[in-house]
mmCIF file of C-alpha atoms and ligand atoms in Angstrom:
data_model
loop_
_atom_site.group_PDB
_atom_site.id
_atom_site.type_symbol
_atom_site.label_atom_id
_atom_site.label_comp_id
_atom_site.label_asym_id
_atom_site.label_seq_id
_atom_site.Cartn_x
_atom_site.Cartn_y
_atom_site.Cartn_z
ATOM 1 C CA UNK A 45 108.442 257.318 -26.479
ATOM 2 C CA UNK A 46 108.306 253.540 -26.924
ATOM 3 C CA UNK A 47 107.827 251.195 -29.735
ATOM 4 C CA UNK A 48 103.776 250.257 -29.972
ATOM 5 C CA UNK A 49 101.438 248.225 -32.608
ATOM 6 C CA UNK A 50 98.652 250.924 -34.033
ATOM 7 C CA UNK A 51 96.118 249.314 -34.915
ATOM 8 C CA UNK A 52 92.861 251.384 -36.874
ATOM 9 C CA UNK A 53 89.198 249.107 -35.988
ATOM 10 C CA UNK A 54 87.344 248.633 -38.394
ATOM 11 C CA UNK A 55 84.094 247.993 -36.005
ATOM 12 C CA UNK A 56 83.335 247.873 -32.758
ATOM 13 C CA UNK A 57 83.520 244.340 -31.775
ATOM 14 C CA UNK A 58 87.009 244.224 -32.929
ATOM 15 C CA UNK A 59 87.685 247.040 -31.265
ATOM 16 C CA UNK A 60 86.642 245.990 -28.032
ATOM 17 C CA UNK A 61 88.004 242.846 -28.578
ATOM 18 C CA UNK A 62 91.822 243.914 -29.213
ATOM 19 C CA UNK A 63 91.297 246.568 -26.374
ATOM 20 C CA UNK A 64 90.583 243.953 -23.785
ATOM 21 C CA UNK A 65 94.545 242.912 -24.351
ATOM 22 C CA UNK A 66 97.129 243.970 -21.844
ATOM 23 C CA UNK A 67 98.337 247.412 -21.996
ATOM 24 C CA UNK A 68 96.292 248.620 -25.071
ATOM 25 C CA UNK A 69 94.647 252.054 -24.900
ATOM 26 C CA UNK A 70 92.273 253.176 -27.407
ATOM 27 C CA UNK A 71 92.974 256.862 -29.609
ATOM 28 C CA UNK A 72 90.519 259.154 -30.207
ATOM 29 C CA UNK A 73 91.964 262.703 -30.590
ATOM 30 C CA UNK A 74 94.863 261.302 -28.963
ATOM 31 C CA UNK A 75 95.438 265.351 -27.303
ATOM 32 C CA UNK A 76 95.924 263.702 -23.794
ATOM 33 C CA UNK A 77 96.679 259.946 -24.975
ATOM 34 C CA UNK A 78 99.702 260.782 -27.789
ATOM 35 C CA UNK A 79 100.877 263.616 -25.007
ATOM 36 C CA UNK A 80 101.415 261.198 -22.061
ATOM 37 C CA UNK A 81 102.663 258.828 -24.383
ATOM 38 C CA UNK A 82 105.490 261.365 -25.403
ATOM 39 C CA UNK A 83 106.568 262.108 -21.786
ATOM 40 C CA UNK A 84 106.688 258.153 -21.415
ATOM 41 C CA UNK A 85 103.696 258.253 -18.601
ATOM 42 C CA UNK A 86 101.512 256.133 -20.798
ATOM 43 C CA UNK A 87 103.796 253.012 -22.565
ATOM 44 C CA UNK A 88 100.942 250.791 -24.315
ATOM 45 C CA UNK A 89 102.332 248.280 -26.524
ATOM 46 C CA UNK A 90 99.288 248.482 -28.782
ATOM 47 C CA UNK A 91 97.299 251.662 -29.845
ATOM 48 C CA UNK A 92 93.815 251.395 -31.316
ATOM 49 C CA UNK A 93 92.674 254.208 -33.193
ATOM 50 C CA UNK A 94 89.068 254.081 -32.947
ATOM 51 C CA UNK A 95 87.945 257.130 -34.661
ATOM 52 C CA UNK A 96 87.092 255.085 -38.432
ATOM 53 C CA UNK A 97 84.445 253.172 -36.274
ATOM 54 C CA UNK A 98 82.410 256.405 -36.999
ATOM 55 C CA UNK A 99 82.212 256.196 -40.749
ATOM 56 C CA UNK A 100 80.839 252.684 -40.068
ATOM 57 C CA UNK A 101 77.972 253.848 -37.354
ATOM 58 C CA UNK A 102 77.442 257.695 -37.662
ATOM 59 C CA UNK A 103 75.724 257.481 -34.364
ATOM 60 C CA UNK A 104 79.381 257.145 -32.706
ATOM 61 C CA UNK A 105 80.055 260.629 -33.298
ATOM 62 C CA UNK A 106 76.467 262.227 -33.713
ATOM 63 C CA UNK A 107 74.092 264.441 -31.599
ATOM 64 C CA UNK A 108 70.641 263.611 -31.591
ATOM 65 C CA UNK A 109 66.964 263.666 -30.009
ATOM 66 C CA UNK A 110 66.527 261.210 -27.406
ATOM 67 C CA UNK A 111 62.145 260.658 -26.930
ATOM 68 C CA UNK A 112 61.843 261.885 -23.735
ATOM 69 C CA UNK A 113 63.580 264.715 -24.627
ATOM 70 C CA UNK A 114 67.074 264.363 -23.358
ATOM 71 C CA UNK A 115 69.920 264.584 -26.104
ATOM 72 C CA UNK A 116 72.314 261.825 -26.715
ATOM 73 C CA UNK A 117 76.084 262.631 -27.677
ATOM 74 C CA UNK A 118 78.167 260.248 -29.439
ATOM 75 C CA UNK A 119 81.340 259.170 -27.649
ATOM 76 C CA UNK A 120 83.486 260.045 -30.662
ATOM 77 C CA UNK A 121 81.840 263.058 -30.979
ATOM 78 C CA UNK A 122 83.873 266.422 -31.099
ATOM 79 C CA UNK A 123 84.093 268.698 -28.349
ATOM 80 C CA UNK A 124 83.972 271.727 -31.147
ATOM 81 C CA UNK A 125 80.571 269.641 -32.577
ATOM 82 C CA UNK A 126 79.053 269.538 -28.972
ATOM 83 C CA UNK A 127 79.534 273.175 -27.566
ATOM 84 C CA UNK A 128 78.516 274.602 -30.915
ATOM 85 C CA UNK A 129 75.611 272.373 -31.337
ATOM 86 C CA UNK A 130 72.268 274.587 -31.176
ATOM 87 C CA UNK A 131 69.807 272.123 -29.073
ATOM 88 C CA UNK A 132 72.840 271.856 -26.256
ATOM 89 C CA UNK A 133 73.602 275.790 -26.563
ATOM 90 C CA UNK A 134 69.679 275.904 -25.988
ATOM 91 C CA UNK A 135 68.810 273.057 -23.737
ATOM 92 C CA UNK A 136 72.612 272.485 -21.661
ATOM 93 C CA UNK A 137 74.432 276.270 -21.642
ATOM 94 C CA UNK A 138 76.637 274.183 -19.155
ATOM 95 C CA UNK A 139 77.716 271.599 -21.079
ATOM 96 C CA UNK A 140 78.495 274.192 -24.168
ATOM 97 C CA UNK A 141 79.982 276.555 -21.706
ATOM 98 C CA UNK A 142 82.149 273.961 -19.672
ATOM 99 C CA UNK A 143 83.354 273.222 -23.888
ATOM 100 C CA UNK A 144 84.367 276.342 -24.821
ATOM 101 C CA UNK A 145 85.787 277.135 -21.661
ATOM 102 C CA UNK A 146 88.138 274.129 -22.366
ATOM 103 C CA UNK A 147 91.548 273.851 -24.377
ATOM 104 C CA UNK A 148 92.075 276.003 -27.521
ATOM 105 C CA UNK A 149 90.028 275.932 -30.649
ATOM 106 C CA UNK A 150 92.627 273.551 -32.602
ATOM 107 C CA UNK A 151 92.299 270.524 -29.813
ATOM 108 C CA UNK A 152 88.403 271.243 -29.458
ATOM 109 C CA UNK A 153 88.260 270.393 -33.503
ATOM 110 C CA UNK A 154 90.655 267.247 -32.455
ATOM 111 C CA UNK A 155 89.616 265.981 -29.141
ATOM 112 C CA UNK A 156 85.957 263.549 -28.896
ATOM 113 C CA UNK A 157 83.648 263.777 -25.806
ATOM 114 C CA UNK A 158 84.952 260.207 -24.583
ATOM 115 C CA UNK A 159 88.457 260.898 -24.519
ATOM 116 C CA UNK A 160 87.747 264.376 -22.974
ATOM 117 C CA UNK A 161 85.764 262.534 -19.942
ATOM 118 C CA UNK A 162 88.810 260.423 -19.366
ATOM 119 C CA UNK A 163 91.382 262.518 -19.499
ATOM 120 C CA UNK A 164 94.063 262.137 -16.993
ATOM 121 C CA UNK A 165 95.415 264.179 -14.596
ATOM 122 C CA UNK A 166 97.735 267.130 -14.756
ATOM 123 C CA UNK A 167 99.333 266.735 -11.408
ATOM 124 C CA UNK A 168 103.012 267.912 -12.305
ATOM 125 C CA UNK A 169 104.332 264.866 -10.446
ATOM 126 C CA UNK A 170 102.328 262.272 -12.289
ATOM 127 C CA UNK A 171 103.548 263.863 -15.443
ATOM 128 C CA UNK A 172 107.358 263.798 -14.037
ATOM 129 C CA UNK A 173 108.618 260.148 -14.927
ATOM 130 C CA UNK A 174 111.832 261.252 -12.766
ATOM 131 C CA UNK A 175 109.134 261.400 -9.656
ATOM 132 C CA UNK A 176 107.403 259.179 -7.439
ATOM 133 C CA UNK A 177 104.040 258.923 -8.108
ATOM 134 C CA UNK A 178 101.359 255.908 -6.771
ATOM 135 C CA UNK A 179 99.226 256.789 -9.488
ATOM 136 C CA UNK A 180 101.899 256.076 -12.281
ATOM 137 C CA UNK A 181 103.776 253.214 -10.402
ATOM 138 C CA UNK A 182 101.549 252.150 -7.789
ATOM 139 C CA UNK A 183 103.504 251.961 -4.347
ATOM 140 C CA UNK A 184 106.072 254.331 -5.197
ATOM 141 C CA UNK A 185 104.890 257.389 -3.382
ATOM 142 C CA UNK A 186 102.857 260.712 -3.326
ATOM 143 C CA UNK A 187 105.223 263.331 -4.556
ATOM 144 C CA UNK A 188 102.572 266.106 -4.472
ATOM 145 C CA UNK A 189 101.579 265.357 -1.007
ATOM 146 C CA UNK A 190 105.128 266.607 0.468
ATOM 147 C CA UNK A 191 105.589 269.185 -2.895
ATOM 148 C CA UNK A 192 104.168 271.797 -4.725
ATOM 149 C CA UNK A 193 100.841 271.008 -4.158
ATOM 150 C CA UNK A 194 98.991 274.471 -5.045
ATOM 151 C CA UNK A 195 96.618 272.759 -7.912
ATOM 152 C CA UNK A 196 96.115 269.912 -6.430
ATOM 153 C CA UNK A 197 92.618 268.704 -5.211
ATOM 154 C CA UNK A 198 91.296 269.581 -2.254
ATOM 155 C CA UNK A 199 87.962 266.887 -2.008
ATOM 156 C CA UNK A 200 88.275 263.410 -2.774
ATOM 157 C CA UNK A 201 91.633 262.949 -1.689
ATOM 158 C CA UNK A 202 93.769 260.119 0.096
ATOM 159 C CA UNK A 203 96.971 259.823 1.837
ATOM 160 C CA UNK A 204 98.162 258.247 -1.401
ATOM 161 C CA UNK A 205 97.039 260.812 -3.773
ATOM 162 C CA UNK A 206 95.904 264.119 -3.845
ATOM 163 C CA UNK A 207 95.657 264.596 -8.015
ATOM 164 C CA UNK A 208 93.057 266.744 -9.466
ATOM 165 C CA UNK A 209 90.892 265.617 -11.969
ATOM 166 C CA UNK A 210 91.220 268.417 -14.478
ATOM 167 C CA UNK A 211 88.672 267.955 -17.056
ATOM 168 C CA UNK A 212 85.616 270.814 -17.463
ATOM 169 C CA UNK A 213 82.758 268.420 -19.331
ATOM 170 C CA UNK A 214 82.884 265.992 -16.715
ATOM 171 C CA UNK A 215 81.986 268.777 -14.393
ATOM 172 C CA UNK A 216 78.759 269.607 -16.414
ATOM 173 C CA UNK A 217 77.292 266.093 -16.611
ATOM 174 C CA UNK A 218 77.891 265.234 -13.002
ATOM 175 C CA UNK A 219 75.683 268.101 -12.270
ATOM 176 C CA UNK A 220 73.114 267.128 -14.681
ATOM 177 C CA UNK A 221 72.937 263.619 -14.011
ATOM 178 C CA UNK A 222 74.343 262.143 -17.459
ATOM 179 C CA UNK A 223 74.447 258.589 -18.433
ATOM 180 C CA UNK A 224 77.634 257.099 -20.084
ATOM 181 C CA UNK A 225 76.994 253.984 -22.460
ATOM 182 C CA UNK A 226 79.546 251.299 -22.606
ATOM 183 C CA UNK A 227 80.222 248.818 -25.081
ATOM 184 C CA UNK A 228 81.882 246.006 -23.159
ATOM 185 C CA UNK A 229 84.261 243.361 -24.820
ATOM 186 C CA UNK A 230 81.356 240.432 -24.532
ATOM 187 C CA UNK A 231 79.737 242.096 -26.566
ATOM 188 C CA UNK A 232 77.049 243.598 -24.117
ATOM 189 C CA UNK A 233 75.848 247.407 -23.751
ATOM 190 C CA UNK A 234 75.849 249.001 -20.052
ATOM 191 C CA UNK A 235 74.841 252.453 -18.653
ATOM 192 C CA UNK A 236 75.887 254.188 -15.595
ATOM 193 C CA UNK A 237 75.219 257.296 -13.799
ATOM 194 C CA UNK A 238 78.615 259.566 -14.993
ATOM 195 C CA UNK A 239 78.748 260.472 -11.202
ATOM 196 C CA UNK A 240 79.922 256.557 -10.886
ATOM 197 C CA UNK A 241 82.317 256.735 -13.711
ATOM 198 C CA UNK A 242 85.193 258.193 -11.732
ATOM 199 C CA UNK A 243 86.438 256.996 -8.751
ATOM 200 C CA UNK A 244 88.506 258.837 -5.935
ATOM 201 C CA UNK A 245 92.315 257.752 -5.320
ATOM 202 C CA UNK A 246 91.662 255.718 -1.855
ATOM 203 C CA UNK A 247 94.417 253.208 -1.184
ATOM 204 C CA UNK A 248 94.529 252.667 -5.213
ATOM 205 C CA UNK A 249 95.114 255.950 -7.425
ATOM 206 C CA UNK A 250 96.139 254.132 -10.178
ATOM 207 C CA UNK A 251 92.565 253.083 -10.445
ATOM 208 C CA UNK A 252 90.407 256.377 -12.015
ATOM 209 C CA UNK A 253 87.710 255.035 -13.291
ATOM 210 C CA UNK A 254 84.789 251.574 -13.144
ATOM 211 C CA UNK A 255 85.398 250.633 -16.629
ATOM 212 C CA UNK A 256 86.799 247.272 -17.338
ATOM 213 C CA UNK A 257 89.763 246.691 -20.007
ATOM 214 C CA UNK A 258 88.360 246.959 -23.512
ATOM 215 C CA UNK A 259 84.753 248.777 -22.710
ATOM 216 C CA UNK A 260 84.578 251.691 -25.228
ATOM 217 C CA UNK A 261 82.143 255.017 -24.396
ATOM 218 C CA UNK A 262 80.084 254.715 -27.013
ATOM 219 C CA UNK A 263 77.280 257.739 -26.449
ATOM 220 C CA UNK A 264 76.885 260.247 -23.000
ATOM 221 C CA UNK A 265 73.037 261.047 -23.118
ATOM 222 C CA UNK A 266 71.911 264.309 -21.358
ATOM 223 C CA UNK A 267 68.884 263.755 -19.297
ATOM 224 C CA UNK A 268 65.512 265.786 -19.721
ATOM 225 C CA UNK A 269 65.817 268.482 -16.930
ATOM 226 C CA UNK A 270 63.859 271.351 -16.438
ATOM 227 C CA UNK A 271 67.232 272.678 -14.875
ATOM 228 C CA UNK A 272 68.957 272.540 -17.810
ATOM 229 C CA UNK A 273 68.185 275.173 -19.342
ATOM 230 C CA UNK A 274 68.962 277.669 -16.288
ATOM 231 C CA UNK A 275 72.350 276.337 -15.949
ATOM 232 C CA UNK A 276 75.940 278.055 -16.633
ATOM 233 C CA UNK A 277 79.876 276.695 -15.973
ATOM 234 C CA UNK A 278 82.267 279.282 -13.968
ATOM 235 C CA UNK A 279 85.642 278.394 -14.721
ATOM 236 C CA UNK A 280 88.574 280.140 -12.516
ATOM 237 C CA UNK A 281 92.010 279.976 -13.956
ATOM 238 C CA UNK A 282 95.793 281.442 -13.769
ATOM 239 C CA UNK A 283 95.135 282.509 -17.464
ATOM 240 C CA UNK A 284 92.131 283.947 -19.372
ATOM 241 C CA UNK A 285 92.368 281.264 -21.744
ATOM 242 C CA UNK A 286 94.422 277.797 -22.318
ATOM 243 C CA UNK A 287 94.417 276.799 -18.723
ATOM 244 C CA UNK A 288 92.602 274.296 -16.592
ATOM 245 C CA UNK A 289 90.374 275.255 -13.964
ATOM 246 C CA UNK A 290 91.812 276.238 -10.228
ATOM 247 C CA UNK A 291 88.071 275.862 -9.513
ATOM 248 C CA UNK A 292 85.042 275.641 -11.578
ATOM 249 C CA UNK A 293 81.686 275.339 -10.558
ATOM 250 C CA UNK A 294 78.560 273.687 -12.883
ATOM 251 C CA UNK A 295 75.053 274.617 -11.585
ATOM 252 C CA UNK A 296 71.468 274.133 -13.072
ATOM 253 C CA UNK A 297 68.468 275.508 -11.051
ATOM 254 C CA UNK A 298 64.381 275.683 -11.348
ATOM 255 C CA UNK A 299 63.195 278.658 -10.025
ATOM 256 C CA UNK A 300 59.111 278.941 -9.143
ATOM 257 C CA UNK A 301 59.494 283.396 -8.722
ATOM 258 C CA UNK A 302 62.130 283.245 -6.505
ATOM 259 C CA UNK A 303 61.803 279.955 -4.862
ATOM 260 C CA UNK A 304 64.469 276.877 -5.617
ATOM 261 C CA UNK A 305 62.282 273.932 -7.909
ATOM 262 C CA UNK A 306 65.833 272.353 -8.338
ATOM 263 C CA UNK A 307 69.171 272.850 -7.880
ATOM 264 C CA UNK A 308 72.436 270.759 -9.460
ATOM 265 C CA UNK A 309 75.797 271.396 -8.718
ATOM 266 C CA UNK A 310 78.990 270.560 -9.743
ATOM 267 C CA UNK A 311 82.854 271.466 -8.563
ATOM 268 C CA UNK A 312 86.301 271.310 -10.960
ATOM 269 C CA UNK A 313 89.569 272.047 -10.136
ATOM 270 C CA UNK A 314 89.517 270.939 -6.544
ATOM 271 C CA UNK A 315 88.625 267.320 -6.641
ATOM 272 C CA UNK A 316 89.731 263.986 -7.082
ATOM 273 C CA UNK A 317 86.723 263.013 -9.709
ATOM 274 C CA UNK A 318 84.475 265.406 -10.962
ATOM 275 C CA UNK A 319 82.385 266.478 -7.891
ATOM 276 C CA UNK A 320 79.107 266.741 -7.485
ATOM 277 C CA UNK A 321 77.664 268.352 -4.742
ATOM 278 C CA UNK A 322 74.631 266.908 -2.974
ATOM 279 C CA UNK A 323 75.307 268.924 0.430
ATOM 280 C CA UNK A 324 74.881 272.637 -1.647
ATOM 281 C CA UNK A 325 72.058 270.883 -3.450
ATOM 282 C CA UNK A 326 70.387 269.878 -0.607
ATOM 283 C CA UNK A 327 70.331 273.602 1.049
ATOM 284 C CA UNK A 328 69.720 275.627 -2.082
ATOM 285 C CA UNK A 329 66.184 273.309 -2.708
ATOM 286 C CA UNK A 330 63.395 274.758 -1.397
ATOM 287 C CA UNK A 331 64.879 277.941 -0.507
ATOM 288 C CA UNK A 332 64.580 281.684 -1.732
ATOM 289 C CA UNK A 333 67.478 282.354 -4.314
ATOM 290 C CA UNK A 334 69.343 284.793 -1.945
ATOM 291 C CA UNK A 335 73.117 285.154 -1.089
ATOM 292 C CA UNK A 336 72.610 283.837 2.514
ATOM 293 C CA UNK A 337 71.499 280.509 0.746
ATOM 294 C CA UNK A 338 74.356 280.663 -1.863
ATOM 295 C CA UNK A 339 76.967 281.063 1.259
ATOM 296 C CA UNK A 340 75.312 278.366 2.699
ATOM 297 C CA UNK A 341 75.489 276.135 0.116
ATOM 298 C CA UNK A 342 78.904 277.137 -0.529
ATOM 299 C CA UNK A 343 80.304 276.502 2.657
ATOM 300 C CA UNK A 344 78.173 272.734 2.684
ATOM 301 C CA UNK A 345 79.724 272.258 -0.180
ATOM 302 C CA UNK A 346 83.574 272.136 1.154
ATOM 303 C CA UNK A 347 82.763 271.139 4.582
ATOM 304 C CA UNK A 348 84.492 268.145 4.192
ATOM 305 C CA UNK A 349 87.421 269.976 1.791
ATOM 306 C CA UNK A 350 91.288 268.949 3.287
ATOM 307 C CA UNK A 351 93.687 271.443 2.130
ATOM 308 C CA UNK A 352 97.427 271.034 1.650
ATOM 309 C CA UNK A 353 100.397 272.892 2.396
ATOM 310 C CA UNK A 354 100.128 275.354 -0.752
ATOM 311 C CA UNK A 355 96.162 275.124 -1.649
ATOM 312 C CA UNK A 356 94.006 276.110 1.414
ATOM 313 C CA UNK A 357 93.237 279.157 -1.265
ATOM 314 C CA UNK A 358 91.355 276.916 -3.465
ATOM 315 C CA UNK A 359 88.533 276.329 -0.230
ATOM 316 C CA UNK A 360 87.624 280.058 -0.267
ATOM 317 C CA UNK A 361 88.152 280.247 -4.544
ATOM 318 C CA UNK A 362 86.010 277.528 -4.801
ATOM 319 C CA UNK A 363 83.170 279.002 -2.304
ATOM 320 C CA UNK A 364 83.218 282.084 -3.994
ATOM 321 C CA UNK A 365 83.148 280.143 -7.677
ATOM 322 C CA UNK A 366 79.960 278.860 -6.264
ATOM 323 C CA UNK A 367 78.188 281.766 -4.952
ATOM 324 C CA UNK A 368 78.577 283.715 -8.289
ATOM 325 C CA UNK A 369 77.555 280.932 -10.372
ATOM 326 C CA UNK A 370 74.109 280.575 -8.652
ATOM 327 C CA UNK A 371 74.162 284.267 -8.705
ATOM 328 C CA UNK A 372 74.575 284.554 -11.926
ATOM 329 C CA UNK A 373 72.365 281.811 -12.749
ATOM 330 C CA UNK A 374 69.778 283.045 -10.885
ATOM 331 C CA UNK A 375 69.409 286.736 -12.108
HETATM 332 C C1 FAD B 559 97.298 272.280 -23.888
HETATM 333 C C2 FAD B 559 96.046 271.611 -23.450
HETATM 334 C C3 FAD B 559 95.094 272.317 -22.732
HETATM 335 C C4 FAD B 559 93.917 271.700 -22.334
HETATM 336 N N1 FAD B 559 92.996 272.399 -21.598
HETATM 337 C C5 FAD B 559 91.864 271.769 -21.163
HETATM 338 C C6 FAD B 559 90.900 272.454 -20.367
HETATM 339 O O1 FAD B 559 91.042 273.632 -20.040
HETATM 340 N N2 FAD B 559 89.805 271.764 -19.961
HETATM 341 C C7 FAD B 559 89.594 270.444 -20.312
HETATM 342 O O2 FAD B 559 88.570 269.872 -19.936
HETATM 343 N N3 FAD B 559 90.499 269.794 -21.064
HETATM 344 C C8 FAD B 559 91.607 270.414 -21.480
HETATM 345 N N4 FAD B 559 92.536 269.727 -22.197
HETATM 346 C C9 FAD B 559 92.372 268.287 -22.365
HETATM 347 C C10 FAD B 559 91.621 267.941 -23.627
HETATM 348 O O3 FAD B 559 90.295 268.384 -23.512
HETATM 349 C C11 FAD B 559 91.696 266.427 -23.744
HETATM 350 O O4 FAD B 559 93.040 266.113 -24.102
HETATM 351 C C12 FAD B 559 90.757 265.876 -24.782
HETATM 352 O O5 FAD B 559 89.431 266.188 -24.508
HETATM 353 C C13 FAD B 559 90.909 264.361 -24.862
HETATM 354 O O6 FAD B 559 90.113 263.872 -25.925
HETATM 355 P P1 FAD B 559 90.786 262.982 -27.060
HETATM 356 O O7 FAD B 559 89.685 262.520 -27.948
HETATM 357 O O8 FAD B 559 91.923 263.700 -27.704
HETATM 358 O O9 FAD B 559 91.309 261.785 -26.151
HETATM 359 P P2 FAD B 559 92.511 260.771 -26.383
HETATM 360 O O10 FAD B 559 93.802 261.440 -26.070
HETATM 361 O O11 FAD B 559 92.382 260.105 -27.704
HETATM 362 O O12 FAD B 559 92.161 259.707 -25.244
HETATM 363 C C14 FAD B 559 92.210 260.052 -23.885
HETATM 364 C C15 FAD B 559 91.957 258.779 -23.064
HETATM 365 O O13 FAD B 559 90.630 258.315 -23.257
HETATM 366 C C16 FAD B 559 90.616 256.990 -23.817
HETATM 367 N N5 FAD B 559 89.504 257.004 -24.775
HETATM 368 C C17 FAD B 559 89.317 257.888 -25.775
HETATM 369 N N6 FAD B 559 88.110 257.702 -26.335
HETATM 370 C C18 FAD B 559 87.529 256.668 -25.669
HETATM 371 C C19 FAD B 559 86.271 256.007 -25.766
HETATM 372 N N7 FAD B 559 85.330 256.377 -26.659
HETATM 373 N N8 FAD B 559 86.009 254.977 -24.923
HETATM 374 C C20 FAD B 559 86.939 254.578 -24.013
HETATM 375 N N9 FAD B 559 88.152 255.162 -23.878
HETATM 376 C C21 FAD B 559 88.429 256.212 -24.681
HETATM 377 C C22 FAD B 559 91.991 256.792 -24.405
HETATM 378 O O14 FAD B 559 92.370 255.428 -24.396
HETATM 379 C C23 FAD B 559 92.851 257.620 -23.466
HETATM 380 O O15 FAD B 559 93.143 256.871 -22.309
HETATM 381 C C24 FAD B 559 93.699 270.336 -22.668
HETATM 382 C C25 FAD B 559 94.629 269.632 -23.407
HETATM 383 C C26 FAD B 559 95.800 270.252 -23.794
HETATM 384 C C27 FAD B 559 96.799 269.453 -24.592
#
């Protein structure tokens, strides 16, 4: 681990303002910052701990009523706060579900909403400093591609990088349509559609996600959706518990009897960003809740899916993830 300045903001705009500097990364929990930091992937030469900025503004890390009857979560919220919260347990099973699913009980209690949506990968090679990877040293080379590549991502990939974006939340609010706030070093606010938060590897996987040095995620709201409240997270796994997803699947449908109203999904475990899936979405609309429309919508759904060497499981795990979700769901 390397010498580095920690710094604890007081308020926001310094905080923005002295995360805007070269190489600084802001700590919240610090479960996936402190971690990569220890295995030398992640060598900022200034820390800011962010997490006192809530006992200035409560709203940082609070959970409340939006008016048209969405629910907005504070970006230094905790994930235990969130999943155990009654309105989301009511009004977003799949955003509690895709929290408890997650971790272990002690980093839940640690680990804030914002640092759980940008959570890096947990490709093996991008973890391995002794290993080439273009998403730690840009240039150097995919290690995965040509490796042991059974967890790695399946959608979304490049000939650069095939790391999958492991985080469960994400999943959720891609599905439902979330909005991330950002408070940006000048001092402005901006929103954007979580969907456009992450981007895939392409010819630059060292680039993960649209915000700009120094912008802090400052609330995620949920929208009002009917769906909502029919929705549920799958997670598949090598363990029980403690492990992240081989595949996961978020979905959120309207039924009218047994017609489709609406129909969200979203895929973990097998893509670059959290995935949402407009091809499933589009069959499963309109149609009777059957399994002939699930496998449809299943197999729409990883059309486009490029397996490696070791992962061409994940295509069918991920299908099947699917169809029992919106069977489940849909009960
Ligand atoms: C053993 C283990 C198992 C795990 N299992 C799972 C699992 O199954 N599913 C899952 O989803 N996750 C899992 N995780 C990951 C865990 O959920 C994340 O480490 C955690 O959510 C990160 O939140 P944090 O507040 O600790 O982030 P930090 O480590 O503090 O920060 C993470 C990143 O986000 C940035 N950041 C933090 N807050 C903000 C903000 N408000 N605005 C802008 N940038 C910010 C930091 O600079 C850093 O780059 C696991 C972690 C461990 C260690």
């Amino acid at each position: 681990m390397i010498d580095f300045e920690y710094i604890r903001a007081t308020d926001l705009a310094s905080a923005v303002g002295a995360g805007a500097a070269a190489s600084t990364r802001f700590v919240a929990g610090g479960t996936n910052l402190i971690d990569l930091m220890k295995l030398d992937v992640e060598r900022p030469s200034h820390v800011i701990d962010i997490n006192d900025l809530a006992r200035r503004d409560p709203s940082l890390a609070a959970i409340s009523e939006l008016p048209d009857g969405g629910i907005r979560v504070g970006g230094l919220a905790r994930m235990r706060d969130v999943a155990w919260d009654a309105r989301v347990r009511e009004r977003y099973p799949v955003v509690s579900q895709s929290l408890l699913l997650a971790a272990s009980g002690q980093l839940r209690n640690m680990a804030t909403i914002g640092g759980n949506v940008l959570q890096r990968t947990r490709c093996p090679y991008f973890r391995d400093t002794a290993m080439p990877c273009n998403k730690r040293e840009p240039g150097s080379g995919c290690s995965a591609i040509h490796g042991i590549n059974r967890t790695e991502a399946v959608l979304g990939t490049s000939e650069r990088c095939i790391a999958t974006y492991p985080g469960d939340l994400a999943v959720a609010l891609v599905a439902l349509g979330a909005t991330v706030h950002v408070h940006s070093p000048n001092g402005q606010e901006r929103a954007l559609p979580i969907a456009n938060l992450h981007v895939v590897p392409g010819a630059h996987p060292e680039v993960e996600t649209v915000l700009r040095p120094g912008e802090l995620i400052t609330a995620i709201d949920l929208p009002a959706l009917a769906a909502a409240r029919r929705s549920l997270y799958l997670k598949v796994r090598d363990r029980a518990s403690y492990a992240f997803a081989l595949a996961s699947a978020a979905v959120a449908v309207e039924l009218d009897g047994r017609n489709i109203r609406d129909a969200r999904v979203g895929l973990g475990g097998i893509a670059t960003k959290p995935w949402r899936s407009r091809e499933a979405e589009r069959l499963l609309v309109g149609k009777q809740a059957t399994e002939q429309t699930f496998r449809a919508a299943a197999d729409a759904a990883l059309a486009a899916a490029r397996p490696q060497r070791d992962n061409a499981f994940k295509v069918t795990l991920a299908k099947r993830t699917l169809i029992r979700a919106l069977t489940e769901v849909t009960a």
